[in-house]
Amino acid sequence: MSAETNEQKLFKIASELLQTEKAYVARLNLLDQEFCSKLMDEANKGTFPVDVVKNIFSNISSINAFHSQFLLPDLEKRMGEWSSKPRIGDILQKLTPFLKMYAEYVKNFDKAMELLKQWTDRSPQFKAIIQEIQIQEVCGSLTLQHHMLEPVQRVPRYEMLLKDYLKKLPQDDPDRQDAEKSLQIIATAATHSNSAIRKSENLKKLLEIYEMLGEEEDIVHPSNEFIKEGHILKLAARNTSAMERYLFLFNNMLLYCVPKFSLGGPKYTVRTRIGIDGIRVLETTNEDYPHTFQVSGKERTLELQASSEQDKADWITVGAYRSVSRQHFTLTSIVDTDFCAVIEYVFIEMQKAELGKRAPRWIRDNEVTMCMKCKEPFNALTRRRHHCRACGYVVCWKCSDNKAPLEYDSNKMNKVCRDCFSILTGEQVTEGKKKGILEIEAAQFSGSSIMCGFLQYCEKNKPWQKVWCVIPEKECLVLYLYGAPQDVKAQCTIPLLGYTVDDSARTADTPASFRLSQSKSVHNFAAETEELKQRWLKVIRVAVTGEMPECPQTNDKRETADVYCTNKTNAHAPWCP
């Protein structure tokens, strides 16, 4: 198959110009003779102001008249005589005096979009006429806003075709001078339209999203800027499942959506609209799910899982850039305890100040085994799990038997725990008994611990169970055992001083196991890996002698920042495996 000649390439470009001009004139005729004309007829009846229609469609009638009566017929005639007169530069020169019409249309475009939206919402007759035309085959299932974008994008299209045409045109061709002169003027006009073109492309994307959401969300507005979208998994608070969701991020809001499995209809339903003002995007670490992060807005707090570490980083970066958020502190291997305590205090005070004003992050059900207020263990019948709508703690029914108005939920009455009820209403709560030695929150210790993490545990002939183990900095000779990382009361404590440590391998032992023994008391532990076991032993072997152990060093420099942390302030726990 022989390659195209230069003459054939020039003919192909000219043919493309003609075909796109025909399609463009059809679009202009649709805007002028269908939408504008029918809306004007109704406006003349007094249904809505005539000036509204004029201001929406600007000078579209003049643009349509020029292209349909002059430029298109000239192009059709020229293509009919191409063999004897192969040139288009002279015809496009006729376009240049009329480019001022485009400047007027582009300048009016934002105002036109605002008026269109305003009167579609305000006038049922206005909306009905538009919808009646939009369902016709000639509209190609596109909205009026889509069709109105065409004039904004047409001048740059002429520029692209002319540039391509001149690349193929010989230097001594008779049409070169006219073509170059046309390009110079059209390129200037296209440059002036760049800002409008960017706006139009953004508006086009807004329209696509608007249709994907079933035309129910008020997002099509010139001030709205689309930023990012993508599939995401939402981690459930009540169980360990991850549900498929979809996010649309704009300059002023985040739409949290649920996919709809329907043929030909809307693709997503908006579950929550979160305002960007005051939104926080924080990195989290979850033992069961990789690539997790938290989005906290006034309306709702979400724990999400990205498809990859890069996707997670992208969401965090764009979210942090667009939001007004508090500083996120990363602790290095040299941990200043006083500094950590100050940051912890600041975060807690911020939470108190925002209580009820911002949707909390719900503590997940599997992170606790007991009520986070009364410390009674949960069960399936008489003491089930409930969430406080103010702080997100998991509490029993007795401790959540209060209601208070929450600002983030339009001041509706919501179920809250007794402490939040006291803060929100100012009513005093009767002080309970003094806390016992075991009644210290796991998260409180984990935030300033020498070592913390999950281990398997067995005492005597009891079955093995997974426990959250903590050696606090303030009580570095004591090992606290919790049922879960957010429990507010320890199952037991082991004073390490005087214990014997044994990690010799035995036939029936679980891999990576070790034992603590004193007299007839024996505690069996098993780590997930041998490396993790050795880190625990390094700390415990110092503690049993009565000396203060140090944080074990690891080869992974990232571990000082990327640690397992589920405490209520999201501050980093210094050494959590």
Coordinates of C-alpha atoms in Angstrom, one line a residue:
M1 CA 0.0 0.0 0.0
S2 CA 1.6 3.3 -1.1
A3 CA 2.0 6.2 1.3
E4 CA -0.2 9.3 1.0
T5 CA 1.1 12.1 -1.1
N6 CA 1.3 15.6 0.2
E7 CA -1.6 16.6 -2.0
Q8 CA -3.8 13.8 -0.6
K9 CA -2.9 14.9 3.0
L10 CA -3.9 18.5 2.2
F11 CA -7.2 17.3 0.7
K12 CA -7.8 15.2 3.8
I13 CA -7.4 18.2 6.1
A14 CA -9.7 20.3 4.0
S15 CA -12.3 17.5 4.0
E16 CA -12.1 17.3 7.8
L17 CA -12.6 21.1 8.0
L18 CA -15.7 20.8 5.9
Q19 CA -17.2 17.8 7.8
T20 CA -16.6 19.4 11.2
E21 CA -18.1 22.6 9.9
K22 CA -21.2 20.8 8.9
A23 CA -21.5 19.2 12.3
Y24 CA -20.9 22.6 13.9
V25 CA -23.5 24.4 11.9
A26 CA -26.0 21.6 12.9
R27 CA -25.2 22.3 16.6
L28 CA -25.5 26.1 16.1
N29 CA -28.9 25.6 14.4
L30 CA -30.0 23.4 17.3
L31 CA -29.1 26.2 19.8
D32 CA -30.6 29.0 17.7
Q33 CA -33.7 27.5 16.0
E34 CA -34.6 24.9 18.7
F35 CA -33.6 25.9 22.2
C36 CA -33.4 29.7 21.8
S37 CA -36.4 30.1 19.5
K38 CA -38.8 27.9 21.6
L39 CA -37.7 29.5 24.8
M40 CA -38.2 32.9 23.3
D41 CA -41.7 32.0 22.1
E42 CA -42.7 31.0 25.7
A43 CA -41.0 34.1 27.1
N44 CA -43.1 36.3 24.8
K45 CA -46.2 34.8 26.5
G46 CA -44.9 36.3 29.8
T47 CA -44.0 33.0 31.4
F48 CA -40.5 34.2 32.2
P49 CA -38.5 37.4 31.1
V50 CA -37.4 37.7 27.5
D51 CA -34.1 39.2 28.7
V52 CA -33.3 35.9 30.4
V53 CA -33.4 34.0 27.1
K54 CA -31.4 36.8 25.4
N55 CA -28.7 36.8 28.1
I56 CA -28.4 33.0 28.0
F57 CA -27.9 32.7 24.2
S58 CA -26.1 36.0 23.7
N59 CA -25.3 36.4 20.0
I60 CA -25.7 32.8 19.0
S61 CA -28.1 33.8 16.1
S62 CA -25.4 36.0 14.5
I63 CA -22.8 33.3 14.8
N64 CA -25.2 30.8 13.3
A65 CA -26.1 33.1 10.4
F66 CA -22.5 33.7 9.5
H67 CA -21.5 30.0 9.5
S68 CA -24.6 28.6 7.9
Q69 CA -25.1 31.3 5.2
F70 CA -21.4 32.2 4.4
L71 CA -18.6 30.0 5.7
L72 CA -20.2 26.6 5.2
P73 CA -21.5 27.3 1.6
D74 CA -18.0 28.6 0.7
L75 CA -16.3 25.5 2.0
E76 CA -18.7 23.2 0.2
K77 CA -18.2 25.1 -3.1
R78 CA -14.4 25.0 -2.7
M79 CA -14.3 21.3 -2.0
G80 CA -16.4 20.8 -5.1
E81 CA -13.7 22.5 -7.2
W82 CA -10.7 21.3 -5.3
S83 CA -9.0 19.7 -8.3
S84 CA -8.7 23.2 -9.9
K85 CA -8.5 25.3 -6.8
P86 CA -6.9 23.4 -3.9
R87 CA -6.8 26.0 -1.2
I88 CA -8.6 27.0 2.1
G89 CA -6.5 29.9 3.4
D90 CA -8.5 32.5 1.4
I91 CA -11.8 31.2 2.7
L92 CA -10.7 31.2 6.4
Q93 CA -9.6 34.8 6.0
K94 CA -13.3 35.6 5.7
L95 CA -13.7 34.2 9.2
T96 CA -11.3 36.6 10.9
P97 CA -13.5 39.8 10.9
F98 CA -16.2 37.8 12.7
L99 CA -14.0 36.5 15.5
K100 CA -15.3 39.4 17.7
M101 CA -18.6 37.6 17.9
Y102 CA -16.9 34.8 19.6
A103 CA -15.2 37.1 22.1
E104 CA -18.7 38.4 23.1
Y105 CA -20.1 34.8 23.4
V106 CA -17.1 33.6 25.5
K107 CA -17.2 36.7 27.7
N108 CA -20.9 36.0 28.4
F109 CA -20.5 32.2 28.9
D110 CA -20.3 32.1 32.8
K111 CA -23.3 34.4 33.2
A112 CA -25.2 32.3 30.7
M113 CA -24.5 29.1 32.7
E114 CA -25.6 30.7 35.9
L115 CA -28.9 32.0 34.4
L116 CA -29.6 28.7 32.8
K117 CA -29.3 26.9 36.1
Q118 CA -31.2 29.6 38.0
W119 CA -34.2 29.5 35.7
T120 CA -34.2 25.7 35.3
D121 CA -34.7 25.6 39.1
R122 CA -37.1 28.5 39.2
S123 CA -39.5 27.9 36.3
P124 CA -41.1 24.5 35.5
Q125 CA -42.1 25.7 32.0
F126 CA -38.5 26.8 31.3
K127 CA -37.2 23.4 32.4
A128 CA -39.9 21.4 30.5
I129 CA -39.1 23.1 27.2
I130 CA -35.4 22.3 27.6
Q131 CA -36.1 18.7 28.6
E132 CA -38.5 18.2 25.7
I133 CA -35.8 19.2 23.2
Q134 CA -33.0 17.3 25.0
I135 CA -34.8 13.9 24.6
Q136 CA -34.9 14.4 20.8
E137 CA -32.6 12.3 18.7
V138 CA -30.9 15.4 17.2
C139 CA -29.5 16.2 20.7
G140 CA -27.6 12.9 20.9
S141 CA -28.5 12.4 24.6
L142 CA -26.5 15.6 25.5
T143 CA -27.7 18.5 27.6
L144 CA -28.2 22.1 26.5
Q145 CA -25.0 23.0 28.5
H146 CA -23.0 20.5 26.4
H147 CA -24.2 22.0 23.2
M148 CA -23.5 25.5 24.4
L149 CA -19.8 24.6 24.9
E150 CA -19.3 24.1 21.1
P151 CA -18.8 27.8 20.1
V152 CA -16.3 28.2 22.9
Q153 CA -14.2 25.3 21.6
R154 CA -14.6 26.0 17.8
V155 CA -12.0 28.7 17.3
P156 CA -9.1 26.5 18.7
R157 CA -10.2 23.8 16.4
Y158 CA -9.7 26.1 13.4
E159 CA -6.2 26.9 14.8
M160 CA -5.3 23.2 15.0
L161 CA -6.5 22.4 11.5
L162 CA -4.7 25.4 10.0
K163 CA -1.4 24.5 11.8
D164 CA -1.6 21.0 10.4
Y165 CA -2.5 22.3 7.0
L166 CA 0.5 24.7 6.9
K167 CA 2.9 21.8 7.9
K168 CA 1.9 20.0 4.7
L169 CA 1.7 23.0 2.5
P170 CA 4.8 23.7 0.3
Q171 CA 6.6 27.0 0.9
D172 CA 5.9 28.3 -2.6
D173 CA 2.2 27.3 -2.6
P174 CA -0.1 30.2 -3.7
D175 CA -2.3 29.6 -0.6
R176 CA 0.5 29.9 2.0
Q177 CA 0.3 33.7 2.4
D178 CA -3.5 33.6 3.0
A179 CA -3.2 30.6 5.3
E180 CA -0.5 32.1 7.4
K181 CA -2.4 35.4 7.8
S182 CA -5.5 33.5 8.8
L183 CA -3.6 31.5 11.3
Q184 CA -2.0 34.5 12.9
I185 CA -5.4 36.2 13.6
I186 CA -7.2 32.9 14.6
A187 CA -4.3 31.9 16.9
T188 CA -4.6 35.3 18.7
A189 CA -8.3 34.8 19.2
A190 CA -7.8 31.2 20.4
T191 CA -5.2 32.5 23.0
H192 CA -7.7 34.9 24.3
S193 CA -10.1 32.1 24.7
N194 CA -7.8 29.8 26.6
S195 CA -9.2 30.6 30.0
A196 CA -12.7 30.1 28.8
I197 CA -11.7 26.8 27.2
R198 CA -10.3 25.6 30.4
K199 CA -13.5 26.6 32.2
S200 CA -15.6 24.9 29.5
E201 CA -13.6 21.7 29.8
N202 CA -14.1 21.8 33.6
L203 CA -17.8 22.5 33.0
K204 CA -18.0 19.6 30.6
K205 CA -16.6 17.4 33.3
L206 CA -19.1 18.7 35.8
L207 CA -21.9 18.0 33.4
E208 CA -20.7 14.4 33.0
I209 CA -20.6 13.9 36.7
Y210 CA -24.0 15.6 37.0
E211 CA -25.4 13.0 34.6
M212 CA -23.6 10.1 36.4
L213 CA -25.4 11.2 39.6
G214 CA -28.8 11.2 38.1
E215 CA -29.0 15.0 37.6
E216 CA -29.9 15.3 41.3
E217 CA -26.8 17.0 42.7
D218 CA -26.3 20.8 42.4
I219 CA -22.7 20.8 41.1
V220 CA -22.9 22.4 37.7
H221 CA -21.7 25.9 38.4
P222 CA -18.7 28.0 37.0
S223 CA -17.3 28.4 40.5
N224 CA -17.0 24.6 41.0
E225 CA -13.7 23.1 40.0
F226 CA -13.3 19.3 39.5
I227 CA -10.1 17.9 41.0
K228 CA -10.1 14.2 41.4
E229 CA -12.2 11.1 41.3
G230 CA -11.8 7.4 41.9
H231 CA -12.9 4.0 43.3
I232 CA -12.3 3.5 47.0
L233 CA -13.2 1.0 49.8
K234 CA -14.9 2.2 52.9
L235 CA -14.1 0.3 56.1
A236 CA -17.2 -0.5 58.2
A237 CA -17.3 0.6 61.8
R238 CA -19.5 -2.3 62.9
N239 CA -17.6 -5.2 61.3
T240 CA -14.5 -6.0 59.4
S241 CA -16.0 -5.6 55.9
A242 CA -14.8 -3.2 53.2
M243 CA -17.5 -1.8 50.9
E244 CA -17.0 -0.4 47.4
R245 CA -17.5 3.4 47.1
Y246 CA -16.6 6.2 44.8
L247 CA -15.2 9.7 45.5
F248 CA -15.6 12.9 43.6
L249 CA -13.4 15.7 44.9
F250 CA -14.1 19.4 44.0
N251 CA -12.6 22.7 45.2
N252 CA -15.4 23.1 47.7
M253 CA -16.7 19.6 48.5
L254 CA -16.1 15.9 48.5
L255 CA -18.9 13.6 47.3
Y256 CA -19.0 10.2 48.9
C257 CA -21.0 7.9 46.6
V258 CA -22.4 4.4 46.3
P259 CA -22.2 2.6 43.0
K260 CA -25.5 1.8 41.3
F261 CA -25.8 -1.4 39.3
S262 CA -28.4 -0.4 36.8
L263 CA -28.4 -0.5 33.0
G264 CA -28.4 2.9 31.3
G265 CA -29.3 4.9 34.4
P266 CA -27.3 6.9 36.9
K267 CA -24.0 5.3 37.9
Y268 CA -23.8 6.6 41.5
T269 CA -25.9 7.8 44.4
V270 CA -24.5 10.5 46.7
R271 CA -24.4 9.2 50.3
T272 CA -22.7 12.2 51.9
R273 CA -21.6 15.6 50.8
I274 CA -18.6 16.8 52.9
G275 CA -17.5 20.5 52.8
I276 CA -13.9 21.1 52.1
D277 CA -13.8 23.9 54.7
G278 CA -12.1 22.4 57.8
I279 CA -11.7 18.9 56.3
R280 CA -8.8 16.8 57.5
V281 CA -7.1 14.0 55.6
L282 CA -4.9 11.8 57.8
E283 CA -2.8 8.7 57.1
T284 CA -3.8 5.7 59.2
T285 CA -2.4 2.2 59.6
N286 CA -4.8 -0.8 59.9
E287 CA -3.7 -4.3 60.8
D288 CA -6.2 -6.0 58.5
Y289 CA -6.3 -3.6 55.6
P290 CA -3.3 -1.9 53.8
H291 CA -3.3 1.6 52.2
T292 CA -5.8 3.2 54.6
F293 CA -6.4 6.8 55.4
Q294 CA -9.1 8.9 57.2
V295 CA -11.2 11.8 55.9
S296 CA -12.7 13.8 58.6
G297 CA -15.2 16.5 57.8
K298 CA -17.9 18.4 59.8
E299 CA -20.6 16.2 58.2
R300 CA -18.9 12.8 58.5
T301 CA -15.7 11.0 59.2
L302 CA -14.7 8.1 56.9
E303 CA -12.0 5.4 57.2
L304 CA -11.0 4.5 53.6
Q305 CA -8.8 2.0 51.8
A306 CA -7.0 3.0 48.6
S307 CA -6.1 0.5 45.8
S308 CA -2.4 1.1 46.3
E309 CA 0.1 3.0 48.4
Q310 CA 0.5 5.5 45.5
D311 CA -3.3 6.0 45.2
K312 CA -3.4 6.6 49.0
A313 CA -0.6 9.1 48.8
D314 CA -2.4 10.9 45.9
W315 CA -5.6 11.3 47.9
I316 CA -3.7 12.4 51.0
T317 CA -1.7 14.9 49.1
V318 CA -4.6 16.5 47.2
G319 CA -6.8 16.4 50.3
A320 CA -4.2 18.1 52.4
Y321 CA -3.5 20.7 49.8
R322 CA -7.1 21.6 49.4
S323 CA -8.1 21.5 53.0
V324 CA -7.5 23.8 56.0
S325 CA -6.2 21.2 58.4
R326 CA -4.3 21.0 61.7
Q327 CA -0.6 20.1 61.6
H328 CA 0.2 16.4 61.5
F329 CA 3.2 15.6 63.6
T330 CA 5.6 12.7 62.8
L331 CA 7.7 11.4 65.6
T332 CA 11.3 10.2 65.0
S333 CA 13.1 7.6 66.9
I334 CA 14.2 10.2 69.4
V335 CA 10.9 10.8 71.2
D336 CA 10.5 13.8 73.4
T337 CA 7.9 12.6 76.0
D338 CA 7.0 16.1 77.2
F339 CA 6.5 17.3 73.6
C340 CA 4.2 14.2 72.9
A341 CA 2.2 15.0 76.0
V342 CA 1.7 18.6 74.9
I343 CA 0.6 17.5 71.4
E344 CA -1.7 14.9 73.0
Y345 CA -3.2 17.6 75.3
V346 CA -3.7 20.0 72.4
F347 CA -5.5 17.3 70.2
I348 CA -7.8 16.4 73.1
E349 CA -8.7 20.0 73.8
M350 CA -9.4 20.5 70.0
Q351 CA -11.7 17.5 70.1
K352 CA -13.5 18.9 73.1
A353 CA -13.9 22.3 71.4
E354 CA -15.3 20.6 68.3
L355 CA -17.5 18.1 70.0
G356 CA -20.8 17.9 68.3
K357 CA -19.6 20.3 65.6
R358 CA -17.8 17.7 63.5
A359 CA -18.7 14.1 62.7
P360 CA -16.4 11.8 64.8
R361 CA -14.4 8.8 63.6
W362 CA -16.3 5.8 64.8
I363 CA -14.1 3.4 66.8
R364 CA -14.5 0.0 65.0
D365 CA -16.4 -2.7 66.8
N366 CA -13.5 -5.1 66.6
E367 CA -11.1 -2.7 68.3
V368 CA -12.9 -3.0 71.7
T369 CA -14.1 -5.9 73.8
M370 CA -15.7 -3.8 76.6
C371 CA -17.8 -0.6 77.0
M372 CA -15.4 2.3 76.7
K373 CA -17.2 4.1 79.6
C374 CA -18.3 1.5 82.2
K375 CA -15.7 -1.1 81.2
E376 CA -18.2 -4.0 81.3
P377 CA -17.5 -6.6 78.6
F378 CA -19.8 -6.8 75.6
N379 CA -22.0 -9.8 74.8
A380 CA -24.6 -10.5 72.1
L381 CA -27.6 -10.4 74.3
T382 CA -27.6 -8.1 77.3
R383 CA -24.7 -5.7 76.6
R384 CA -24.5 -5.0 72.9
R385 CA -22.3 -2.4 71.1
H386 CA -23.6 1.2 70.4
H387 CA -21.7 4.2 69.1
C388 CA -21.8 7.7 70.6
R389 CA -22.6 10.1 67.8
A390 CA -20.5 12.8 69.4
C391 CA -17.2 11.2 70.1
G392 CA -17.4 7.9 68.2
Y393 CA -16.7 5.7 71.2
V394 CA -18.2 2.2 71.4
V395 CA -20.4 2.0 74.5
C396 CA -23.1 -0.2 76.0
W397 CA -26.8 0.8 76.0
K398 CA -26.7 2.0 79.6
C399 CA -23.8 4.4 78.9
S400 CA -25.5 5.7 75.7
D401 CA -28.9 6.3 77.2
N402 CA -28.7 10.1 76.6
K403 CA -29.5 12.4 73.8
A404 CA -28.2 15.8 72.8
P405 CA -28.4 18.1 69.8
L406 CA -25.4 17.8 67.4
E407 CA -24.5 20.8 65.3
Y408 CA -23.0 18.7 62.5
D409 CA -26.3 16.9 62.1
S410 CA -28.4 20.1 61.9
N411 CA -28.9 20.2 65.7
K412 CA -31.0 17.0 65.6
M413 CA -31.1 14.9 68.8
N414 CA -28.6 12.1 68.7
K415 CA -27.7 9.3 71.1
V416 CA -24.5 10.2 73.0
C417 CA -22.4 8.8 75.8
R418 CA -22.7 10.2 79.3
D419 CA -19.4 12.2 79.2
C420 CA -20.4 13.9 75.9
F421 CA -23.8 14.6 77.3
S422 CA -22.2 16.4 80.2
I423 CA -19.9 18.5 77.9
L424 CA -22.6 19.3 75.4
T425 CA -25.4 20.2 77.8
G426 CA -23.5 21.4 80.9
E427 CA -25.3 19.0 83.1
Q428 CA -23.2 17.4 85.8
V429 CA -22.7 13.6 85.8
T430 CA -22.3 11.8 89.1
E431 CA -18.7 10.8 89.6
G432 CA -18.1 7.1 89.6
K433 CA -15.7 5.1 91.7
K434 CA -11.9 5.8 91.5
K435 CA -10.2 4.0 88.7
G436 CA -8.5 0.8 89.6
I437 CA -5.0 -0.2 88.4
L438 CA -6.5 -2.0 85.3
E439 CA -8.8 0.9 84.3
I440 CA -6.4 2.8 82.1
E441 CA -7.2 3.1 78.4
A442 CA -5.1 1.0 76.0
A443 CA -4.9 3.9 73.6
Q444 CA -3.7 6.2 76.4
F445 CA -0.7 3.9 77.0
S446 CA -0.1 3.1 73.3
G447 CA 0.5 6.7 72.5
S448 CA 3.5 6.9 74.9
S449 CA 4.8 3.3 75.2
I450 CA 8.1 1.6 74.9
M451 CA 6.5 -1.3 73.1
C452 CA 3.0 -2.2 72.1
G453 CA 1.3 -4.6 69.7
F454 CA -0.6 -7.8 69.2
L455 CA 0.7 -11.1 70.7
Q456 CA -0.9 -14.5 71.2
Y457 CA -1.2 -15.3 74.9
C458 CA -1.9 -18.4 76.9
E459 CA -1.9 -18.9 80.7
K460 CA -1.7 -22.4 82.2
N461 CA -4.0 -24.8 80.2
K462 CA -6.3 -22.1 78.9
P463 CA -6.8 -21.6 75.1
W464 CA -4.6 -19.2 73.2
Q465 CA -6.1 -15.7 72.6
K466 CA -5.0 -12.6 70.7
V467 CA -4.2 -9.7 73.1
W468 CA -3.0 -6.2 72.7
C469 CA 0.2 -5.8 74.8
V470 CA 1.6 -2.6 76.1
I471 CA 4.7 -1.7 78.1
P472 CA 4.1 2.0 79.0
E473 CA 6.9 4.5 79.4
K474 CA 5.7 5.6 82.8
E475 CA 5.4 2.0 84.0
C476 CA 8.1 0.4 82.1
L477 CA 8.4 -2.6 84.4
V478 CA 4.7 -3.6 83.9
L479 CA 3.2 -5.5 80.9
Y480 CA -0.5 -4.6 80.3
L481 CA -2.7 -7.1 78.4
Y482 CA -5.9 -5.8 76.7
G483 CA -8.5 -7.5 74.6
A484 CA -8.2 -4.9 71.8
P485 CA -6.3 -1.6 71.1
Q486 CA -9.1 0.7 72.2
D487 CA -10.2 -1.1 75.4
V488 CA -10.5 1.1 78.4
K489 CA -9.6 -1.6 80.9
A490 CA -6.8 -4.2 80.9
Q491 CA -7.6 -7.9 81.3
C492 CA -4.6 -8.2 83.5
T493 CA -1.1 -6.9 84.3
I494 CA 2.2 -8.7 84.7
P495 CA 4.8 -6.9 86.9
L496 CA 7.9 -8.0 85.0
L497 CA 10.5 -7.5 87.8
G498 CA 11.8 -10.8 89.0
Y499 CA 10.3 -12.9 86.1
T500 CA 12.4 -15.4 84.2
V501 CA 12.4 -15.2 80.4
D502 CA 12.7 -18.4 78.4
D503 CA 12.6 -18.7 74.6
S504 CA 14.1 -22.1 74.1
A505 CA 12.4 -24.1 71.4
R506 CA 10.1 -27.0 72.6
T507 CA 8.4 -29.6 70.5
A508 CA 4.8 -28.6 71.2
D509 CA 5.5 -24.8 71.1
T510 CA 4.0 -22.4 68.7
P511 CA 6.6 -20.7 66.4
A512 CA 8.2 -17.5 67.6
S513 CA 7.0 -18.2 71.2
F514 CA 8.5 -17.3 74.6
R515 CA 7.6 -17.7 78.3
L516 CA 7.6 -15.6 81.4
S517 CA 7.7 -17.6 84.6
Q518 CA 7.9 -16.8 88.4
S519 CA 7.3 -19.5 91.0
K520 CA 4.3 -21.4 89.7
S521 CA 3.1 -18.6 87.5
V522 CA 3.8 -19.2 83.7
H523 CA 2.7 -16.8 80.9
N524 CA 3.1 -18.0 77.3
F525 CA 3.4 -15.6 74.4
A526 CA 3.8 -16.0 70.6
A527 CA 4.8 -13.2 68.2
E528 CA 3.8 -13.1 64.5
T529 CA 7.4 -13.3 63.4
E530 CA 10.8 -14.3 64.9
E531 CA 12.0 -10.7 64.3
L532 CA 9.1 -9.3 66.3
K533 CA 9.7 -11.8 69.1
Q534 CA 13.3 -10.7 69.4
R535 CA 12.2 -7.1 69.7
W536 CA 9.8 -7.9 72.6
L537 CA 12.5 -10.0 74.3
K538 CA 15.0 -7.2 74.1
V539 CA 12.7 -4.9 76.1
I540 CA 11.4 -7.6 78.5
R541 CA 14.9 -9.0 79.4
V542 CA 15.9 -5.5 80.6
A543 CA 12.6 -4.9 82.5
V544 CA 12.8 -8.2 84.5
T545 CA 16.1 -7.0 86.0
G546 CA 14.5 -3.8 87.3
E547 CA 16.2 -1.5 84.8
M548 CA 14.5 0.9 82.5
P549 CA 14.3 -0.6 78.9
E550 CA 14.8 1.6 75.8
C551 CA 12.8 1.6 72.6
P552 CA 14.2 -1.2 70.4
Q553 CA 15.8 0.0 67.2
T554 CA 14.8 -1.6 63.8
N555 CA 16.2 -1.5 60.3
D556 CA 13.0 0.0 59.0
K557 CA 13.4 3.8 59.3
R558 CA 9.8 4.3 58.3
E559 CA 8.5 2.4 61.4
T560 CA 9.1 5.5 63.5
A561 CA 6.3 7.2 61.6
D562 CA 4.2 4.5 60.0
V563 CA 3.1 2.7 63.2
Y564 CA -0.1 0.9 64.2
C565 CA -2.1 3.6 65.9
T566 CA -5.8 3.6 66.7
N567 CA -6.0 5.9 69.7
K568 CA -8.6 8.6 69.7
T569 CA -6.3 11.5 68.9
N570 CA -4.5 9.8 65.9
A571 CA -1.2 10.8 67.4
H572 CA 1.6 8.4 66.5
A573 CA 2.4 5.6 69.0
P574 CA 6.2 5.5 69.1
W575 CA 6.9 1.8 69.0
C576 CA 4.0 -0.3 67.9
P577 CA 5.0 -3.4 65.9

